[in-house]
Amino acid sequence: MLFSLGAAPLAGALAGLPSLALAVQGAQAPATKAQTIIEGRDRWLFPGWESLTEDDTAGCLQALDLIRKAADKLSAADIRTVIVIAPLKARAYADKLPDGMTLSPAVKGRYAALAAHAGKIGLDMVDAEAAIATVNPTDDTTFIRADYHWSARAAEANAAATAKLLQARGLFTERTGGGTRLGKWTEEISYGDLADLLPPEKKKAVGKDHFFVRQAGNNKDLLDSAPSQVQVVGNSMVQPYLGFPQKLSNAIDSLVGLTWTFGNVGPWKTLLNYLESPAFKSAKIKALVWQFNEGQMMNGPNAATQWDAASIMAEDAWLARLDKALAR
C-alpha cells in the first residue's frame, strides 16, 4: 500500500511508513496513451509515453510562465516558491537506451532551456541535473533501473540543493532543532514499477531492483502538532519512501509538510489540493516547494490527454481557483 501524508507535517507521520511504498502505481502513464515500455540495454527500462524526439520546449517554457504567475500570487501572500523539475531518466542514462535509439537535439537541450528561462523570468528553480550529478555512483544509480523514479540518493541530493536555495534567499538560516532525523540506509529488493507493466515472462527476465532507502528516523521528540513552515507539493518523486521531504526537513532544521499525488493527477490540481485544504488555511508557511517531472512539463492544466478528468481546467479557471484559495 502506498503511503500519503496528505498535507500533514512529517514529524509524527514517519512512524507509519510501510517498508516498501513505491509499489506498482508510482509510474502512471496518461490514460489516453498506451503504457509502452522501452526495453534498453542491460535490462534498463524507460517510460515509452515520454517522447525522446518531439520538440515540446515551447510548451515547457509556457508552463514556466504560468508557474511564475502562480509564484507571484504566492509571493504576495509572503510565500516563497521554489520549483524542482525531475530530469528525464532517458537523458541521464542515454547509454542504456536500445541500439539505434537516441534523444533528439531538442530533448537533449530541454532541461538547460528550462533552467535558462526560469532564470530569465526570475523563477527559483533547483538545478536538479547538477544535484543528481553529486550522487556517488558507487553508492547508487541516480534513477532506478526498471522503475520510473529517481533513486533515494538522487531525491536527497535534490532536497539538499533545495535547502541551499531557500537559505540563499534568507530563509531557514538558523538551527532550531526542529528538523527530521534521518535513519540509516537500508536495502530492499522488489520489482520496479516499469517492470510491473511488462508481461510476466519479460518481467521475470528483467528481474527485481535494489532499492536503497532510509529507515524511518527517530522523531519522537518532535511535536506532532507543530506547524510546518515549508510545504512540498508534487508527485511520487517526492513521496516519503524516497526521502525528499525528510532530507529537506533535516537540511533546513524545520518541519516540512507534504502533499503528493500520482502523476496522472498533475501538478496543477495537486497544488490546488493543498491550497484549497483546511491545512493551508490554518498554516503560516514561509515557502512552497513545487515539484514537476520534465517529461510532463509541456502540459498545462488544460491538457486533456494527460490528466484525470477532475484535473483538467482552463488556465484562467486554474488561476481563479488559486486566487480564491489564497484569499481565504
Short mmCIF file of C-alpha atoms in Angstrom, two decimals:
data_model
loop_
_atom_site.label_atom_id
_atom_site.label_comp_id
_atom_site.label_asym_id
_atom_site.label_seq_id
_atom_site.Cartn_x
_atom_site.Cartn_y
_atom_site.Cartn_z
CA MET A 1 0.00 0.00 0.00
CA LEU A 2 1.32 3.43 -0.94
CA PHE A 3 1.61 5.94 1.85
CA SER A 4 0.39 9.52 1.53
CA LEU A 5 0.96 12.19 4.12
CA GLY A 6 -1.56 14.49 2.50
CA ALA A 7 -0.84 17.91 3.94
CA ALA A 8 0.38 16.64 7.28
CA PRO A 9 3.71 17.60 8.87
CA LEU A 10 6.29 14.84 8.72
CA ALA A 11 7.01 14.95 12.43
CA GLY A 12 4.54 12.39 13.67
CA ALA A 13 3.80 10.61 10.45
CA LEU A 14 7.02 8.84 9.58
CA ALA A 15 6.46 6.09 12.09
CA GLY A 16 3.61 4.86 9.90
CA LEU A 17 5.73 4.31 6.81
CA PRO A 18 5.50 0.84 5.26
CA SER A 19 8.76 -0.79 4.26
CA LEU A 20 8.01 -0.64 0.54
CA ALA A 21 5.95 2.33 -0.51
CA LEU A 22 6.67 2.74 -4.22
CA ALA A 23 4.74 -0.36 -5.25
CA VAL A 24 3.30 -0.61 -8.75
CA GLN A 25 1.42 2.64 -9.01
CA GLY A 26 4.34 5.06 -8.97
CA ALA A 27 4.54 5.38 -12.74
CA GLN A 28 1.23 6.47 -14.17
CA ALA A 29 1.03 6.86 -17.93
CA PRO A 30 -1.62 9.26 -19.24
CA ALA A 31 -4.95 7.47 -19.57
CA THR A 32 -5.16 8.08 -23.31
CA LYS A 33 -1.65 6.83 -24.08
CA ALA A 34 -0.52 3.24 -24.26
CA GLN A 35 1.65 2.11 -21.39
CA THR A 36 4.53 1.24 -23.67
CA ILE A 37 7.86 0.38 -22.12
CA ILE A 38 11.21 0.98 -23.78
CA GLU A 39 13.43 -2.03 -23.12
CA GLY A 40 17.03 -0.85 -23.15
CA ARG A 41 20.48 -2.28 -22.68
CA ASP A 42 21.40 -4.24 -19.55
CA ARG A 43 17.72 -4.71 -18.66
CA TRP A 44 17.13 -0.96 -18.18
CA LEU A 45 13.55 0.22 -18.73
CA PHE A 46 12.20 3.63 -19.74
CA PRO A 47 8.66 5.04 -19.98
CA GLY A 48 7.55 4.91 -23.59
CA TRP A 49 4.93 7.60 -23.08
CA GLU A 50 7.63 10.28 -22.72
CA SER A 51 8.82 11.21 -26.20
CA LEU A 52 12.56 11.27 -26.78
CA THR A 53 12.29 13.14 -30.07
CA GLU A 54 9.41 15.64 -30.08
CA ASP A 55 10.38 19.27 -29.57
CA ASP A 56 7.98 20.43 -26.86
CA THR A 57 10.33 23.07 -25.48
CA ALA A 58 7.98 25.96 -26.30
CA GLY A 59 5.18 24.33 -24.32
CA CYS A 60 7.54 23.75 -21.40
CA LEU A 61 8.55 27.42 -21.35
CA GLN A 62 4.89 28.46 -21.45
CA ALA A 63 4.31 26.26 -18.40
CA LEU A 64 7.16 28.05 -16.61
CA ASP A 65 5.48 31.38 -17.40
CA LEU A 66 2.27 30.10 -15.79
CA ILE A 67 4.24 28.86 -12.79
CA ARG A 68 5.77 32.33 -12.47
CA LYS A 69 2.27 33.84 -12.37
CA ALA A 70 1.40 31.48 -9.54
CA ALA A 71 4.68 32.24 -7.75
CA ASP A 72 3.88 35.97 -7.91
CA LYS A 73 0.49 35.35 -6.31
CA LEU A 74 2.09 33.24 -3.59
CA SER A 75 4.75 35.91 -3.06
CA ALA A 76 2.00 38.47 -2.45
CA ALA A 77 0.92 36.16 0.40
CA ASP A 78 4.52 36.14 1.73
CA ILE A 79 5.24 32.63 0.46
CA ARG A 80 8.46 31.95 -1.45
CA THR A 81 8.12 29.43 -4.30
CA VAL A 82 10.92 27.09 -5.36
CA ILE A 83 10.41 24.58 -8.15
CA VAL A 84 12.16 21.24 -8.62
CA ILE A 85 11.91 19.53 -12.02
CA ALA A 86 12.93 15.87 -12.01
CA PRO A 87 15.02 15.41 -15.18
CA LEU A 88 14.38 12.86 -17.89
CA LYS A 89 15.64 9.39 -16.98
CA ALA A 90 16.50 8.71 -20.63
CA ARG A 91 18.91 11.65 -20.71
CA ALA A 92 20.60 10.59 -17.50
CA TYR A 93 21.08 7.06 -18.85
CA ALA A 94 21.16 7.60 -22.60
CA ASP A 95 23.83 4.91 -22.83
CA LYS A 96 21.23 2.39 -21.67
CA LEU A 97 18.72 3.15 -24.43
CA PRO A 98 18.22 0.44 -27.08
CA ASP A 99 20.57 0.29 -30.04
CA GLY A 100 19.63 2.93 -32.59
CA MET A 101 17.51 4.98 -30.17
CA THR A 102 18.78 8.46 -29.29
CA LEU A 103 17.43 11.70 -27.91
CA SER A 104 16.77 14.47 -30.40
CA PRO A 105 18.87 17.65 -30.01
CA ALA A 106 15.79 19.47 -28.67
CA VAL A 107 15.21 16.87 -25.94
CA LYS A 108 18.92 16.77 -25.11
CA GLY A 109 18.89 20.51 -24.51
CA ARG A 110 15.43 20.87 -22.98
CA TYR A 111 16.41 20.89 -19.32
CA ALA A 112 19.05 23.54 -19.96
CA ALA A 113 16.43 25.59 -21.81
CA LEU A 114 14.08 25.28 -18.82
CA ALA A 115 16.78 26.42 -16.41
CA ALA A 116 17.74 29.36 -18.62
CA HIS A 117 14.13 30.51 -18.97
CA ALA A 118 13.49 30.18 -15.25
CA GLY A 119 16.48 32.41 -14.62
CA LYS A 120 15.29 34.90 -17.22
CA ILE A 121 11.85 35.31 -15.64
CA GLY A 122 13.14 35.29 -12.06
CA LEU A 123 11.73 31.92 -11.03
CA ASP A 124 13.64 30.00 -8.35
CA MET A 125 14.46 26.60 -9.86
CA VAL A 126 16.73 23.96 -8.35
CA ASP A 127 19.38 22.65 -10.74
CA ALA A 128 18.29 19.04 -10.45
CA GLU A 129 20.76 17.78 -13.04
CA ALA A 130 23.66 19.28 -11.10
CA ALA A 131 22.20 17.83 -7.88
CA ILE A 132 21.96 14.26 -9.15
CA ALA A 133 25.49 14.55 -10.54
CA THR A 134 26.69 14.69 -6.92
CA VAL A 135 25.44 11.16 -6.24
CA ASN A 136 28.38 8.80 -5.84
CA PRO A 137 27.92 6.06 -8.48
CA THR A 138 29.48 3.54 -6.11
CA ASP A 139 26.59 4.18 -3.70
CA ASP A 140 23.67 4.03 -6.13
CA THR A 141 22.39 4.95 -9.57
CA THR A 142 20.56 8.26 -9.94
CA PHE A 143 17.48 6.54 -11.41
CA ILE A 144 16.21 3.07 -10.55
CA ARG A 145 16.96 0.62 -13.36
CA ALA A 146 13.47 -0.83 -14.04
CA ASP A 147 11.46 1.91 -12.36
CA TYR A 148 10.24 5.37 -13.35
CA HIS A 149 11.65 7.13 -10.30
CA TRP A 150 14.92 8.68 -9.36
CA SER A 151 16.76 6.91 -6.57
CA ALA A 152 16.53 7.92 -2.93
CA ARG A 153 20.04 9.34 -3.05
CA ALA A 154 19.09 11.47 -6.06
CA ALA A 155 15.96 12.62 -4.22
CA GLU A 156 18.04 13.55 -1.18
CA ALA A 157 20.58 15.38 -3.37
CA ASN A 158 17.76 17.50 -4.77
CA ALA A 159 16.35 18.13 -1.32
CA ALA A 160 19.77 19.33 -0.16
CA ALA A 161 20.00 21.63 -3.20
CA THR A 162 16.51 22.94 -2.41
CA ALA A 163 17.57 23.72 1.14
CA LYS A 164 20.61 25.64 -0.11
CA LEU A 165 18.44 27.69 -2.46
CA LEU A 166 15.96 28.53 0.30
CA GLN A 167 18.83 29.54 2.58
CA ALA A 168 20.36 31.65 -0.17
CA ARG A 169 17.06 33.55 -0.20
CA GLY A 170 17.43 34.25 3.52
CA LEU A 171 15.13 31.53 4.83
CA PHE A 172 15.93 28.88 7.45
CA THR A 173 19.45 30.12 8.09
CA GLU A 174 19.38 29.33 11.83
CA ARG A 175 19.37 25.92 13.51
CA THR A 176 16.26 25.43 15.64
CA GLY A 177 16.33 21.70 16.36
CA GLY A 178 13.02 21.18 14.58
CA GLY A 179 14.15 19.07 11.64
CA THR A 180 13.58 15.41 10.88
CA ARG A 181 16.29 12.99 11.98
CA LEU A 182 17.42 10.76 9.15
CA GLY A 183 17.50 7.00 9.58
CA LYS A 184 20.16 4.58 8.41
CA TRP A 185 20.39 3.39 4.82
CA THR A 186 18.87 0.00 4.12
CA GLU A 187 18.35 -2.16 1.03
CA GLU A 188 15.06 -3.55 -0.20
CA ILE A 189 14.56 -5.77 -3.25
CA SER A 190 11.43 -5.52 -5.35
CA TYR A 191 10.21 -5.18 -8.92
CA GLY A 192 10.29 -1.66 -10.30
CA ASP A 193 7.03 -0.08 -11.39
CA LEU A 194 8.01 -0.19 -15.08
CA ALA A 195 8.80 -3.88 -14.78
CA ASP A 196 5.34 -4.38 -13.35
CA LEU A 197 3.87 -3.12 -16.64
CA LEU A 198 5.58 -5.89 -18.65
CA PRO A 199 4.10 -9.30 -19.49
CA PRO A 200 5.00 -11.88 -16.81
CA GLU A 201 7.82 -13.56 -18.77
CA LYS A 202 9.51 -10.27 -19.64
CA LYS A 203 9.05 -9.02 -16.11
CA LYS A 204 10.78 -12.10 -14.75
CA ALA A 205 13.64 -11.66 -17.24
CA VAL A 206 14.13 -8.01 -16.27
CA GLY A 207 14.30 -9.02 -12.64
CA LYS A 208 13.97 -7.14 -9.38
CA ASP A 209 15.67 -3.90 -8.41
CA HIS A 210 17.68 -2.97 -5.35
CA PHE A 211 16.07 -0.01 -3.60
CA PHE A 212 18.49 1.78 -1.27
CA VAL A 213 16.31 3.82 1.09
CA ARG A 214 16.46 5.11 4.63
CA GLN A 215 14.73 3.60 7.60
CA ALA A 216 12.37 6.00 9.36
CA GLY A 217 14.35 8.16 11.75
CA ASN A 218 13.60 8.67 15.43
CA ASN A 219 11.40 11.76 15.62
CA LYS A 220 9.62 11.16 18.90
CA ASP A 221 10.98 14.44 20.25
CA LEU A 222 9.23 16.47 17.54
CA LEU A 223 5.78 17.85 18.30
CA ASP A 224 3.16 16.21 16.12
CA SER A 225 1.04 19.36 16.22
CA ALA A 226 3.85 21.76 15.34
CA PRO A 227 3.08 23.73 12.17
CA SER A 228 5.20 23.22 9.07
CA GLN A 229 6.89 26.27 7.62
CA VAL A 230 7.56 24.62 4.25
CA GLN A 231 5.15 22.65 2.11
CA VAL A 232 6.33 20.23 -0.57
CA VAL A 233 3.79 19.72 -3.35
CA GLY A 234 4.45 17.18 -6.09
CA ASN A 235 4.12 13.64 -7.36
CA SER A 236 5.58 10.28 -6.36
CA MET A 237 9.14 11.56 -6.87
CA VAL A 238 8.75 13.30 -3.50
CA GLN A 239 6.84 10.60 -1.65
CA PRO A 240 8.35 9.74 1.75
CA TYR A 241 9.73 6.38 0.61
CA LEU A 242 12.39 8.16 -1.45
CA GLY A 243 13.19 10.62 1.32
CA PHE A 244 12.91 14.06 -0.31
CA PRO A 245 10.78 15.74 2.39
CA GLN A 246 12.71 14.16 5.25
CA LYS A 247 16.06 15.29 3.84
CA LEU A 248 14.72 18.80 3.22
CA SER A 249 13.44 18.97 6.80
CA ASN A 250 16.79 17.77 8.10
CA ALA A 251 18.73 20.26 5.97
CA ILE A 252 16.70 23.33 6.95
CA ASP A 253 16.15 22.06 10.51
CA SER A 254 12.43 22.74 10.32
CA LEU A 255 9.24 20.75 9.87
CA VAL A 256 8.12 20.12 6.31
CA GLY A 257 4.61 19.28 5.15
CA LEU A 258 3.84 17.17 2.10
CA THR A 259 1.04 16.96 -0.45
CA TRP A 260 1.66 14.44 -3.22
CA THR A 261 -0.42 12.64 -5.80
CA PHE A 262 0.33 10.28 -8.68
CA GLY A 263 1.45 11.74 -11.99
CA ASN A 264 -1.93 11.37 -13.71
CA VAL A 265 -3.43 13.94 -11.31
CA GLY A 266 -0.93 16.52 -12.49
CA PRO A 267 0.95 19.31 -10.72
CA TRP A 268 -1.70 21.96 -11.27
CA LYS A 269 -4.50 20.12 -9.49
CA THR A 270 -2.12 18.86 -6.82
CA LEU A 271 -1.23 22.44 -5.90
CA LEU A 272 -4.92 23.32 -5.67
CA ASN A 273 -5.47 20.26 -3.48
CA TYR A 274 -3.16 21.83 -0.93
CA LEU A 275 -4.11 25.49 -1.28
CA GLU A 276 -7.83 24.68 -1.04
CA SER A 277 -7.34 22.46 2.01
CA PRO A 278 -8.04 23.38 5.64
CA ALA A 279 -4.36 22.69 6.34
CA PHE A 280 -3.26 25.59 4.15
CA LYS A 281 -5.90 27.94 5.54
CA SER A 282 -4.62 27.37 9.06
CA ALA A 283 -0.93 27.27 8.09
CA LYS A 284 1.63 30.04 8.07
CA ILE A 285 4.13 28.59 5.64
CA LYS A 286 7.14 30.59 4.51
CA ALA A 287 7.95 28.57 1.42
CA LEU A 288 6.35 26.20 -1.06
CA VAL A 289 8.47 23.65 -2.91
CA TRP A 290 6.66 22.61 -6.09
CA GLN A 291 7.94 19.51 -7.88
CA PHE A 292 7.39 18.56 -11.52
CA ASN A 293 8.56 15.89 -13.98
CA GLU A 294 10.39 17.14 -17.05
CA GLY A 295 8.56 14.62 -19.24
CA GLN A 296 5.24 16.29 -18.37
CA MET A 297 6.34 19.93 -18.30
CA MET A 298 4.78 20.76 -21.66
CA ASN A 299 1.29 20.01 -20.31
CA GLY A 300 -0.68 22.84 -18.74
CA PRO A 301 -3.81 22.45 -16.61
CA ASN A 302 -5.93 22.14 -19.78
CA ALA A 303 -4.01 19.14 -21.20
CA ALA A 304 -6.97 16.85 -21.81
CA THR A 305 -4.88 13.86 -22.92
CA GLN A 306 -2.64 13.92 -19.85
CA TRP A 307 -4.58 14.41 -16.63
CA ASP A 308 -7.54 12.78 -14.96
CA ALA A 309 -10.87 14.38 -15.84
CA ALA A 310 -11.16 16.13 -12.47
CA SER A 311 -7.77 17.78 -13.01
CA ILE A 312 -8.45 19.34 -16.41
CA MET A 313 -9.33 23.04 -16.48
CA ALA A 314 -8.59 26.17 -18.48
CA GLU A 315 -5.61 28.23 -17.34
CA ASP A 316 -7.87 31.15 -16.40
CA ALA A 317 -10.05 28.85 -14.29
CA TRP A 318 -6.97 27.43 -12.60
CA LEU A 319 -5.62 30.91 -11.78
CA ALA A 320 -9.05 31.95 -10.48
CA ARG A 321 -9.12 28.99 -8.08
CA LEU A 322 -5.59 29.87 -7.00
CA ASP A 323 -6.67 33.45 -6.24
CA LYS A 324 -9.71 32.25 -4.32
CA ALA A 325 -7.67 29.82 -2.25
CA LEU A 326 -5.10 32.47 -1.33
CA ALA A 327 -7.82 34.99 -0.41
CA ARG A 328 -9.48 32.75 2.19
#
